[in-house]
Coordinates of C-alpha atoms and ligand atoms in Angstrom, one line a residue:
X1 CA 99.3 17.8 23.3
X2 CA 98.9 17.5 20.0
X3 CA 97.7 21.6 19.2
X4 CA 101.6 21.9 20.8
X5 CA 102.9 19.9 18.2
X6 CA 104.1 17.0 21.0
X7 CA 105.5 14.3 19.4
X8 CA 108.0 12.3 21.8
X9 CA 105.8 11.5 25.4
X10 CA 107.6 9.7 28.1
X11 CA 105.2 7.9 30.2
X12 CA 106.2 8.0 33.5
X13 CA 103.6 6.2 35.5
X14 CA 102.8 3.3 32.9
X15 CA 101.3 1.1 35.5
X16 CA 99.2 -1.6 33.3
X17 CA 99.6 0.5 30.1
X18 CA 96.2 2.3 30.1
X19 CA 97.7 5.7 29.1
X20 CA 100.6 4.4 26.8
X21 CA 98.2 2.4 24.9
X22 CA 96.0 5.3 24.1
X23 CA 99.3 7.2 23.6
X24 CA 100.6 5.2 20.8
X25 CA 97.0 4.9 19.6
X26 CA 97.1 8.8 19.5
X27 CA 100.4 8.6 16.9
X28 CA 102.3 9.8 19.4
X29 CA 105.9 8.1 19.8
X30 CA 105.9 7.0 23.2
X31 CA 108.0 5.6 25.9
X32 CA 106.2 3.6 28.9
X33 CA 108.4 3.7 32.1
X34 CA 107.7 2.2 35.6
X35 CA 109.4 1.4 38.6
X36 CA 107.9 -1.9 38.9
X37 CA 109.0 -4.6 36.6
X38 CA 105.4 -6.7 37.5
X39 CA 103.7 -3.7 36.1
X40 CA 105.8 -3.5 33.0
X41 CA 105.2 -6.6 32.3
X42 CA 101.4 -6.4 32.6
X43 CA 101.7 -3.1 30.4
X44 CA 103.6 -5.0 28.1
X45 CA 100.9 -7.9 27.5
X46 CA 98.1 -5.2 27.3
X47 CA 99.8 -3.4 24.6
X48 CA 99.8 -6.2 22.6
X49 CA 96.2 -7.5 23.4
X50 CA 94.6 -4.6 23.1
X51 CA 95.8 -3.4 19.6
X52 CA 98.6 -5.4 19.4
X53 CA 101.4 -2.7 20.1
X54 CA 104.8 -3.2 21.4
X55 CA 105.3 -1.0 24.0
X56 CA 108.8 0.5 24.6
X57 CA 108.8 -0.5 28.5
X58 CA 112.4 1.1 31.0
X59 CA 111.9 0.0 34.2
X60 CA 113.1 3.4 36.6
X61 CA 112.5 4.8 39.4
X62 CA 111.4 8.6 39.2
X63 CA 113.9 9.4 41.5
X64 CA 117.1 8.5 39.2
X65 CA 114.8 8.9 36.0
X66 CA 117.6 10.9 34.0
X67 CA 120.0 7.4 35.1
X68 CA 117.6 4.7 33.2
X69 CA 116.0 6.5 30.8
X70 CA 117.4 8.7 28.0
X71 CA 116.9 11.0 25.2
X72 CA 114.9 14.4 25.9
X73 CA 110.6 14.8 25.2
X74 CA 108.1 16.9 24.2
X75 CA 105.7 16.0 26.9
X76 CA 105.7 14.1 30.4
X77 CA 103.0 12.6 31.8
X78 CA 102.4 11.2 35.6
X79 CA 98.8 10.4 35.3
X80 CA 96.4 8.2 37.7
X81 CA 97.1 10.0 40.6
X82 CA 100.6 8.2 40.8
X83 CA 102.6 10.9 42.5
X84 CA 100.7 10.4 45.6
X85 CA 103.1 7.4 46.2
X86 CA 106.3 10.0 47.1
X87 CA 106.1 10.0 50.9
X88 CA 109.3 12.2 51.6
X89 CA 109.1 15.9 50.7
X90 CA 112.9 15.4 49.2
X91 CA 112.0 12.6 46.5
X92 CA 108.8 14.6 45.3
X93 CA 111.5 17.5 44.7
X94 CA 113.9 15.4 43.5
X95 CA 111.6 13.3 40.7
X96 CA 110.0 16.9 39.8
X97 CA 113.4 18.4 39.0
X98 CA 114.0 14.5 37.3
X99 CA 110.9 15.2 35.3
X100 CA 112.1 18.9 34.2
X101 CA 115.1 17.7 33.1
X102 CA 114.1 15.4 30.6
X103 CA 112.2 17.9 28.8
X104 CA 113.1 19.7 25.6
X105 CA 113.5 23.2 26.3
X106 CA 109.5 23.9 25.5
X107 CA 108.1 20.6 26.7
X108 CA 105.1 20.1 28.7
X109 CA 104.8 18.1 31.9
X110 CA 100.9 16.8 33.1
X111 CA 100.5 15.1 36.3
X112 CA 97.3 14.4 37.8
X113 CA 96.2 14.4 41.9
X114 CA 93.0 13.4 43.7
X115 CA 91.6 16.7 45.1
X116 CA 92.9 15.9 48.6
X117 CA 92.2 19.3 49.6
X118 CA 88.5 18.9 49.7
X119 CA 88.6 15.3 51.2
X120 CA 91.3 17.2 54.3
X121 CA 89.0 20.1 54.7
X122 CA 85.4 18.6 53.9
X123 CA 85.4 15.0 54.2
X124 CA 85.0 12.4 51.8
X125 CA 83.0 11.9 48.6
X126 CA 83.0 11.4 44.9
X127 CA 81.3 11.6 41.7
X128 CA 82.9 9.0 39.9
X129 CA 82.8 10.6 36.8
X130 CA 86.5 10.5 35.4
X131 CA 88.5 8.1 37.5
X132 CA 86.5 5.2 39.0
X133 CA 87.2 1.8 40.0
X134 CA 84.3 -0.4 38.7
X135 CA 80.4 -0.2 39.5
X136 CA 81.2 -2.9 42.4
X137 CA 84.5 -1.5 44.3
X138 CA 83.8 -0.1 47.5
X139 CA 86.5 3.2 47.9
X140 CA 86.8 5.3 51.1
X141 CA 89.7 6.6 53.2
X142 CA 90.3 4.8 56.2
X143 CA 92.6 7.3 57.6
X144 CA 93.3 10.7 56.8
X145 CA 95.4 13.2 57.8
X146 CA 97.8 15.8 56.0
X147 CA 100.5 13.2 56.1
X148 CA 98.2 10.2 55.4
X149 CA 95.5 8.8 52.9
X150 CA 94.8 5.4 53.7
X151 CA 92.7 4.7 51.3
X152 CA 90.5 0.8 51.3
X153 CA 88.9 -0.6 48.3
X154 CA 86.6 -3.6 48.9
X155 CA 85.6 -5.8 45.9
X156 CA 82.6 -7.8 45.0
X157 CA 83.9 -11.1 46.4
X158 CA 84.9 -9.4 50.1
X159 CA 88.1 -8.8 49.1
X160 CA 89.7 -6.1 51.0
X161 CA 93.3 -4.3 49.5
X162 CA 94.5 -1.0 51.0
X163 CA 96.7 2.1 49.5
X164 CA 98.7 4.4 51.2
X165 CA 98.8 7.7 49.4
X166 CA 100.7 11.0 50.0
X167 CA 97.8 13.6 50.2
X168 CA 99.4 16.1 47.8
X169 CA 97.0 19.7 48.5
X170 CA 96.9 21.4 45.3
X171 CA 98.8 24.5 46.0
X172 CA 101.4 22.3 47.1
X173 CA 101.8 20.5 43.9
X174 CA 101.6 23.5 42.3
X175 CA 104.4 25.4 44.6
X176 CA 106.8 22.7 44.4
X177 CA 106.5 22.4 40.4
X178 CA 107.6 25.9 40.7
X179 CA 110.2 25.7 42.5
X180 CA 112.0 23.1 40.6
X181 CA 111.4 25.6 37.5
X182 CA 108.3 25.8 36.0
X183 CA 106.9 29.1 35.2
X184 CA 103.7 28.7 33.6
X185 CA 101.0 25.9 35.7
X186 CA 98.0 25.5 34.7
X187 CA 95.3 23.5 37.0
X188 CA 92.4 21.9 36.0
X189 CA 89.6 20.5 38.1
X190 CA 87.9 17.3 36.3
X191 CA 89.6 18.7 33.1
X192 CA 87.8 22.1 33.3
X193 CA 89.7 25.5 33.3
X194 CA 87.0 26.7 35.5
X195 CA 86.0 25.5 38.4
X196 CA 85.1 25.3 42.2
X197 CA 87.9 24.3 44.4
X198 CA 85.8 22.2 46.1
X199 CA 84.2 20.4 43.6
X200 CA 86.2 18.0 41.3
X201 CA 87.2 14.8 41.6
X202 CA 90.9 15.0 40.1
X203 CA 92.9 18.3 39.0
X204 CA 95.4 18.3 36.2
X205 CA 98.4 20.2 36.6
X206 CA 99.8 21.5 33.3
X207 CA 103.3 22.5 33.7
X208 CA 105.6 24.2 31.4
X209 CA 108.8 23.8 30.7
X210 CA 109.3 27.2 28.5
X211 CA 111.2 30.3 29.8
X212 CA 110.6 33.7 29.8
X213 CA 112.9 36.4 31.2
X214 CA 110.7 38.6 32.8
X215 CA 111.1 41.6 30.5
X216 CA 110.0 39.7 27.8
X217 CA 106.4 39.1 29.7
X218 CA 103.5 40.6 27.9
X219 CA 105.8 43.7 28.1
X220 CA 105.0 44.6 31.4
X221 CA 107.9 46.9 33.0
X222 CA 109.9 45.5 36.2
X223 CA 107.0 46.2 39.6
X224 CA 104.2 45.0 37.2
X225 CA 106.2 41.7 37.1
X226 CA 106.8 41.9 40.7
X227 CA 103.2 42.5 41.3
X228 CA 102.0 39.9 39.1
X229 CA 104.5 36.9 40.7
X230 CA 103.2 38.0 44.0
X231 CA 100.0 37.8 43.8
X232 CA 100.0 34.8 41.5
X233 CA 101.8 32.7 44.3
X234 CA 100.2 29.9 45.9
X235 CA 101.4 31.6 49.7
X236 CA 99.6 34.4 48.5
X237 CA 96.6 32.8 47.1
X238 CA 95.8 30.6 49.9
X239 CA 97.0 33.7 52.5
X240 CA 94.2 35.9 50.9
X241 CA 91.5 33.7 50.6
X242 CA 92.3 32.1 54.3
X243 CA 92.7 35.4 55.8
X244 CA 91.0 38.3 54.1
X245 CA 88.0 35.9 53.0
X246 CA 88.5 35.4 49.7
X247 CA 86.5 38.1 48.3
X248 CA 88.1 41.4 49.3
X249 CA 91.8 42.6 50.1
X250 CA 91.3 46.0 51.1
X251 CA 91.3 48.2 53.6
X252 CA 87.9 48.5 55.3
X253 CA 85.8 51.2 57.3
X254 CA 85.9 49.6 60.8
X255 CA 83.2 50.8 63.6
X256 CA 84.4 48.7 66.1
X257 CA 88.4 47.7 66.5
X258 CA 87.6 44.3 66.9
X259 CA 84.9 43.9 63.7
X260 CA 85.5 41.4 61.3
X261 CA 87.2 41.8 58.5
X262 CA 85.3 41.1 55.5
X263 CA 82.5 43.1 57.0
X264 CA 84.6 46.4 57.3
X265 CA 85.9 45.5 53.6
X266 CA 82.1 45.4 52.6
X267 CA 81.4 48.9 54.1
X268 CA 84.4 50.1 51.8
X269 CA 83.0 49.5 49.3
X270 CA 79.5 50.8 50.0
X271 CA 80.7 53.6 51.1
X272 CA 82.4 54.2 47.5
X273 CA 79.1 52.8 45.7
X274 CA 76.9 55.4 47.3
X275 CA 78.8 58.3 45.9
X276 CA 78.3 57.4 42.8
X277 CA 75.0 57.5 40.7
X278 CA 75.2 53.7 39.1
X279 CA 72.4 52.4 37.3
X280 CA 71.5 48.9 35.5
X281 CA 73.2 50.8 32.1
X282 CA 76.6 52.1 33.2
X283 CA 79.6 50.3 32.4
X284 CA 82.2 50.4 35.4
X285 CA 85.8 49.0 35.1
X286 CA 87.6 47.8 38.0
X287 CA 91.1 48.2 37.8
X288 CA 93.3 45.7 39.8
X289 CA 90.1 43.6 40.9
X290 CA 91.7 41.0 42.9
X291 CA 89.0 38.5 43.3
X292 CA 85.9 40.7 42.3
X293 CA 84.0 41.1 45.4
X294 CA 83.5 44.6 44.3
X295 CA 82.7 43.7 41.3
X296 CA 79.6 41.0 42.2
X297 CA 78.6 43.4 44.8
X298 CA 78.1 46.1 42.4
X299 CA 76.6 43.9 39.3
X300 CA 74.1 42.4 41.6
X301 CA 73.1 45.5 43.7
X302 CA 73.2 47.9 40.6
X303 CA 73.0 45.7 37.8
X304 CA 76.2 47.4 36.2
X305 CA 78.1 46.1 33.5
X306 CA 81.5 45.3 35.6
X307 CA 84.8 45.1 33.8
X308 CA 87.3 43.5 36.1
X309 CA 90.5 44.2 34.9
X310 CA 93.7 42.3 37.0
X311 CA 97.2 40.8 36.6
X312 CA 97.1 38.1 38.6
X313 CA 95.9 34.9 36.3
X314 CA 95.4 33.3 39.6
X315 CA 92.9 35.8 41.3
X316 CA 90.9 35.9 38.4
X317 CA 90.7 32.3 37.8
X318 CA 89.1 32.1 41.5
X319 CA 87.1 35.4 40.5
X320 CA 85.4 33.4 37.3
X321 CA 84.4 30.6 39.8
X322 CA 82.7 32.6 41.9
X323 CA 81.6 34.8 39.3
X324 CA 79.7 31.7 38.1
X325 CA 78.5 30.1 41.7
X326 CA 77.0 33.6 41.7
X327 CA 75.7 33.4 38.0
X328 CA 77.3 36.3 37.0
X329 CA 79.5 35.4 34.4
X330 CA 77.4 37.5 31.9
X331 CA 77.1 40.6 34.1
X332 CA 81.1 40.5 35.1
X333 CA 83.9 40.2 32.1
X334 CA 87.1 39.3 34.0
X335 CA 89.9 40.3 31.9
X336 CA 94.3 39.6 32.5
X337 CA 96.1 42.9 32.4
X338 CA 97.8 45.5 33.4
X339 CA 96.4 48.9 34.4
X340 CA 99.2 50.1 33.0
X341 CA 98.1 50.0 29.5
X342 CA 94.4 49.7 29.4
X343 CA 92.7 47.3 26.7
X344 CA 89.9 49.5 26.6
X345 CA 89.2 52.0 24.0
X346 CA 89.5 55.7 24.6
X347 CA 85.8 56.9 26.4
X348 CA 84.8 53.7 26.4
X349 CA 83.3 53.4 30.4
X350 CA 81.2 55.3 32.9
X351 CA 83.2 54.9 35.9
X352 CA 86.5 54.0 36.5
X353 CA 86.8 52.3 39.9
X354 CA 89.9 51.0 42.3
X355 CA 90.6 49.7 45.0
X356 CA 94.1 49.4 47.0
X357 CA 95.8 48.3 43.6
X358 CA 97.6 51.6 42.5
X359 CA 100.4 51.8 45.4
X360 CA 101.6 48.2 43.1
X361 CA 102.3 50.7 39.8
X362 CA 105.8 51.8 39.6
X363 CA 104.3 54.6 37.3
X364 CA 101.1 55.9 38.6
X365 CA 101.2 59.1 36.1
X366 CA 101.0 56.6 33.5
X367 CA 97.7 54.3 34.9
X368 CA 96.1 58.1 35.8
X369 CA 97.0 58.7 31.6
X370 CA 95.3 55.3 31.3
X371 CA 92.5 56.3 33.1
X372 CA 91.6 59.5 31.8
X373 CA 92.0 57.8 28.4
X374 CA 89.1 55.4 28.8
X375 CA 86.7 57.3 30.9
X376 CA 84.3 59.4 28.8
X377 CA 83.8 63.3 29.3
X378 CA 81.6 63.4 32.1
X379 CA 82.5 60.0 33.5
X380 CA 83.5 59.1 37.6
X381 CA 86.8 57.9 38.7
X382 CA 86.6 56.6 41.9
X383 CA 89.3 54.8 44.3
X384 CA 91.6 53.9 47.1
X385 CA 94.9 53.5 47.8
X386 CA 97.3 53.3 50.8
X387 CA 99.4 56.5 50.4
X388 CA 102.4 58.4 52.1
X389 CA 101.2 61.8 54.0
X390 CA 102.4 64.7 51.9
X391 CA 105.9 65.9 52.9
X392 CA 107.0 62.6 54.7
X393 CA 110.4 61.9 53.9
X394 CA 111.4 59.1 52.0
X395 CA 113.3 57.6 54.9
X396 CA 110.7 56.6 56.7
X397 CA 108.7 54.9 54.4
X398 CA 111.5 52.9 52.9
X399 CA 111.1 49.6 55.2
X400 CA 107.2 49.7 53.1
X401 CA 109.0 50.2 49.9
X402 CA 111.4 47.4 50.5
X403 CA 108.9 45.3 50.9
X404 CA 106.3 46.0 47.9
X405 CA 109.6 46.5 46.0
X406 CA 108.7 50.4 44.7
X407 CA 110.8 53.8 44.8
X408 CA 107.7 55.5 45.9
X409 CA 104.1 56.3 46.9
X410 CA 101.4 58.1 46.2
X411 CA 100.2 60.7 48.1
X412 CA 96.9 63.0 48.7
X413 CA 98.8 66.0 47.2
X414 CA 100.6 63.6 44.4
X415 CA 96.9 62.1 43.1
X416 CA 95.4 65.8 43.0
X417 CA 98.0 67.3 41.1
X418 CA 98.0 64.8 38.7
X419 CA 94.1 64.7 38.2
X420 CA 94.2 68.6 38.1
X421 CA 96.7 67.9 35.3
X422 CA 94.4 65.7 33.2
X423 CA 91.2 68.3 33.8
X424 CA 89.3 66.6 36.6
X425 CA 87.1 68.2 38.9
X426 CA 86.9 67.5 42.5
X427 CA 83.3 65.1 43.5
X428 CA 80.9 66.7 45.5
X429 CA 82.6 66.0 48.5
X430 CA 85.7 67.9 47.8
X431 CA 87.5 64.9 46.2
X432 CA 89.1 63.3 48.7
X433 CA 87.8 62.0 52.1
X434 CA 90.2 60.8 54.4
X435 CA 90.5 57.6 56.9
X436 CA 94.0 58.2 57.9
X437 CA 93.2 56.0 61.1
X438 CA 91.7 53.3 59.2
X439 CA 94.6 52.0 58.0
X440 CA 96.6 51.3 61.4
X441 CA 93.7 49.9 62.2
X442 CA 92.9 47.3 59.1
X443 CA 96.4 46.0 59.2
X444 CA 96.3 45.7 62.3
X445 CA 93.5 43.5 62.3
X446 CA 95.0 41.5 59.5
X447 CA 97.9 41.3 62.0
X448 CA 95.6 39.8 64.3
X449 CA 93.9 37.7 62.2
X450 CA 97.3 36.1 60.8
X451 CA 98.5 35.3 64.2
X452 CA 95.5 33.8 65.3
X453 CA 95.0 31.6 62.1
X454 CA 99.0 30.8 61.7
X455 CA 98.6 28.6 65.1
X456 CA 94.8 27.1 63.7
X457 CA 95.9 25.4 60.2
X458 CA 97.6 28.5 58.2
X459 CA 101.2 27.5 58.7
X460 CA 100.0 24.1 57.2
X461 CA 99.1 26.0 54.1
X462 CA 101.4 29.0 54.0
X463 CA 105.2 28.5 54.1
X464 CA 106.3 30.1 56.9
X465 CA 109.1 32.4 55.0
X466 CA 105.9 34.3 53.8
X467 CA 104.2 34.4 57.0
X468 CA 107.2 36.2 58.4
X469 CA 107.6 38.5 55.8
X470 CA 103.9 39.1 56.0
X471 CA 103.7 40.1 59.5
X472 CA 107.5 41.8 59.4
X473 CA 105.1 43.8 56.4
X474 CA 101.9 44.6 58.5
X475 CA 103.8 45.7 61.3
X476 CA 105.5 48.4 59.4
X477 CA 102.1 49.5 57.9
X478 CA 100.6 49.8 61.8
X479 CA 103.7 51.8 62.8
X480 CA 103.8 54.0 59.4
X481 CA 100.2 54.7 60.1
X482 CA 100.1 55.3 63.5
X483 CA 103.5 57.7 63.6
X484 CA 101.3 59.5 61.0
X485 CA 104.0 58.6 57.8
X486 CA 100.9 56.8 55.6
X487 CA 97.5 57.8 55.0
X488 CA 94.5 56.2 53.0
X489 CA 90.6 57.0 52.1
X490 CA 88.0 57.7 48.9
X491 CA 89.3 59.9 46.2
X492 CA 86.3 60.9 43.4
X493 CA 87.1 63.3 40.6
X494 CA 85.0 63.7 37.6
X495 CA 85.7 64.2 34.0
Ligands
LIG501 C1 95.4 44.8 47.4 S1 94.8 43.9 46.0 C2 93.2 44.7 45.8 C3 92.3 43.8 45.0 C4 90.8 44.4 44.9 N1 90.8 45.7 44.3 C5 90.1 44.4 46.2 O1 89.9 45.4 46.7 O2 89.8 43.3 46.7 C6 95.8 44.6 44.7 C7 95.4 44.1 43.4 O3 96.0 44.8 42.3 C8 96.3 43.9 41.3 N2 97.3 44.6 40.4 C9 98.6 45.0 40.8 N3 99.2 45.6 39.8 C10 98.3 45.6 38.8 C11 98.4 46.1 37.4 N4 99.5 46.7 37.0 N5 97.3 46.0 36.6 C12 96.2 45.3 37.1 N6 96.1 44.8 38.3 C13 97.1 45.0 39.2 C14 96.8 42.7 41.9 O4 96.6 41.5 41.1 C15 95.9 42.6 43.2 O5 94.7 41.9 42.9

């Protein structure tokens, strides 16, 4: 707070003061509200006793915050995992928005949440590290359920006292602090950037009040901003990692109709790795790298330098993780981007390599400029993409385009031309080899999988607007592919 400059912090969950206190200690001007007027008072004596500070107590209750409390802040904060005690969707909307309001136009709100998500899907445990209750309190849930965290405490003297909380997953926080206007969220897990999902104690959701138009972001043009929102949604997050595996979202080489999907997304990209000659020493950017499973699997088979270039902060923020459960944070650089405009000197890398991320560009002349930019003389570009067949007309490929919100696709004919244009050669096996039926057949299988999943958790997770838009989406892929409208396979040219 204060490398932002904060200087007003409204304190929304004072409770007995712990965080006001340290607040006021902090020099920062600071306002302790609660809706509890025992707690205020407790607050109240603790700010005296422990550094003898007045505290500026307003009794108010979240939900009419805007009513009791006035004047507007630089920061919020909603710590001790206090928002768990909104039962009903409507008042965790309604205090958010309350919350949003209340900040200046640049302010900053940070609210803290048990990670319930862990607890739901793995059971319970904790490290006690950050938030802990005393060496001789008992804690564990005595019920637990995605409406429910009953949680007991048991003290020293036998003493039993019981919380009901709200358990609040992550992505849920996160989707509804979007949706009452914040852009920008950061989460941290035990107050690191990076982390495993599954392994801290508390996250910290950093929320921002700021605005930007989207033409004013990083100066990406209009589908890079489309692209970007997409994939840094929650629904898309959790969608990916749920249903693709986490690692991959491509098409894959299936042998058998029925095969699982991360294992025909593996042979993918084996089958792209062994046309190329990789060794330990040459440098290979991935461009749109999603979560990086291409990325670990080439660093660790062929000990390459991997430069994983993506938009979405939200895939590579799960790409570091695993990048470091792997202990390949050295070998992988995971860099926020744009394809578009490469931040990569010109023949700075051995191999260019992509995966189902062009068909997002709404100018693919200018990412092939990109490319042909950065690759040295001599260097590989390798990639897929789901394309149009030449000389389908645009009318049957516009419920596709609708969807991923383009004027158009890329095509066999389209990428040779334009690589012909920028002096590639054709690979050794004649530049491009096609797997027209493998992509009826992948999203098809991600059809599958979606349907089967949707009635085993996923409509928990996912909202179901997204689901159906998702499958209306996969459908039209299946029919484009199978009426022969769209095509997709391995294109290597070389420079
Ligand atoms: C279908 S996913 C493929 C991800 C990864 N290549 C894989 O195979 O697992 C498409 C990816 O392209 C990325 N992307 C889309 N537009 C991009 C752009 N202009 N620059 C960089 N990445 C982009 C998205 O963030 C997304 O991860």
């Amino acid at each position: 707070m204060r490398k932002r400059g904060v200087r007003s912090v409204l304190d929304v969950a004072t409770g007995t003061g712990y965080h006001s206190v340290q607040l006021i200690e902090g020099g920062f001007d600071t306002v302790s509200a609660d809706g509890s007027a025992e707690m205020l008072a407790q607050a109240f004596d603790n700010g005296v006793r422990y550094g003898g500070h007045i505290l500026r107590v307003v009794q108010a209750d979240w939900r009419w915050l805007n009513r009791d409390v006035h004047g507007e802040y630089d920061a919020i904060v909603c710590l001790g995992n206090s928002f768990t005690h909104l039962f009903e969707e409507r008042d965790r909307r309604k205090a958010l928005a309350e919350f949003y309001a209340m900040l200046k136009h640049d302010g900053v709100l940070i609210l803290d949440q048990r990670n319930y998500d862990t607890m739901l899907d793995r059971g319970f445990s904790s490290k006690h590290t950050y938030y802990y209750g005393g060496e001789d309190v008992a804690v564990e849930p005595e019920h637990l359920d995605e409406g429910l965290c009953r949680m007991r405490y048991t003290f020293p003297d036998d003493s039993v006292y019981h919380l009901n909380m709200f358990p609040l997953r992550k992505d849920y926080t996160r989707r509804l602090m979007s949706e009452v206007g914040f852009q920008q969220i950061d989460t941290y897990g035990d107050f690191q950037h990076t982390y495993r999902d599954t392994e801290p104690d508390f996250f910290v959701h950093v929320a921002e009040k700021a605005y930007v138009a989207n033409d004013e972001e990083k100066g990406y043009s209009a589908a890079v901003t489309t692209a970007r929102s997409y994939y840094n949604s929650s629904d898309a997050d959790t969608f990916y990692a749920s249903v693709w595996g986490g690692e991959d979202i491509h098409v894959g080489l299936y042998e058998r109709p029925d095969e699982p999907i991360p294992e025909a997304s593996r042979r993918t990209v084996e089958r792209m790795a062994g046309k190329l000659q990789l060794s330990r020493g040459s440098t290979v950017l991935d461009l749109g790298s999603g979560y990086g499973g291409s990325a670990r699997y080439l660093a660790e088979t062929y000990g390459c330098r991997m430069l994983a270039l993506n938009l979405s902060e939200v895939e590579n923020e799960r790409n570091r993780a695993l990048n470091a459960e792997r202990g390949l944070t050295g070998a992988i650089e995971v860099v926020d981007g744009s394809f578009e405009n490469i931040p990569y000197p010109d023949n700075s890398v051995d191999v260019v390599w992509s995966q189902d991320a062009f068909l997002h560009s709404g100018n693919r002349e200018k990412v092939l400029d990109e490319v042909a930019r950065v690759l040295r003389p001599g260097g590989q570009l390798i990639f897929t993409d789901p394309m149009a067949t030449d000389g389908t007309p645009k009318a049957k490929l516009q419920p596709i385009l609708e969807r991923i919100h383009l004027d158009t696709m890329g095509s066999p004919g389209f990428y040779h031309d334009q690589l012909t244009r920028l002096g590639f050669n054709e690979g050794p096996d004649g530049g491009f080899e096609e797997h027209r039926e493998q992509l009826p057949a992948h999203y098809g299988r991600v059809l599958e999988e979606t349907k089967r999943q949707e009635t085993n958790g996923l409509a928990e997770k996912v909202s179901s607007d997204y689901l159906d838009r998702m499958k209306t989406g996969l459908g039209n892929w299946v029919h484009g592919g199978k009426e022969g409208h769209l095509t997709w396979g391995i294109f290597h040219y070389v420079r």
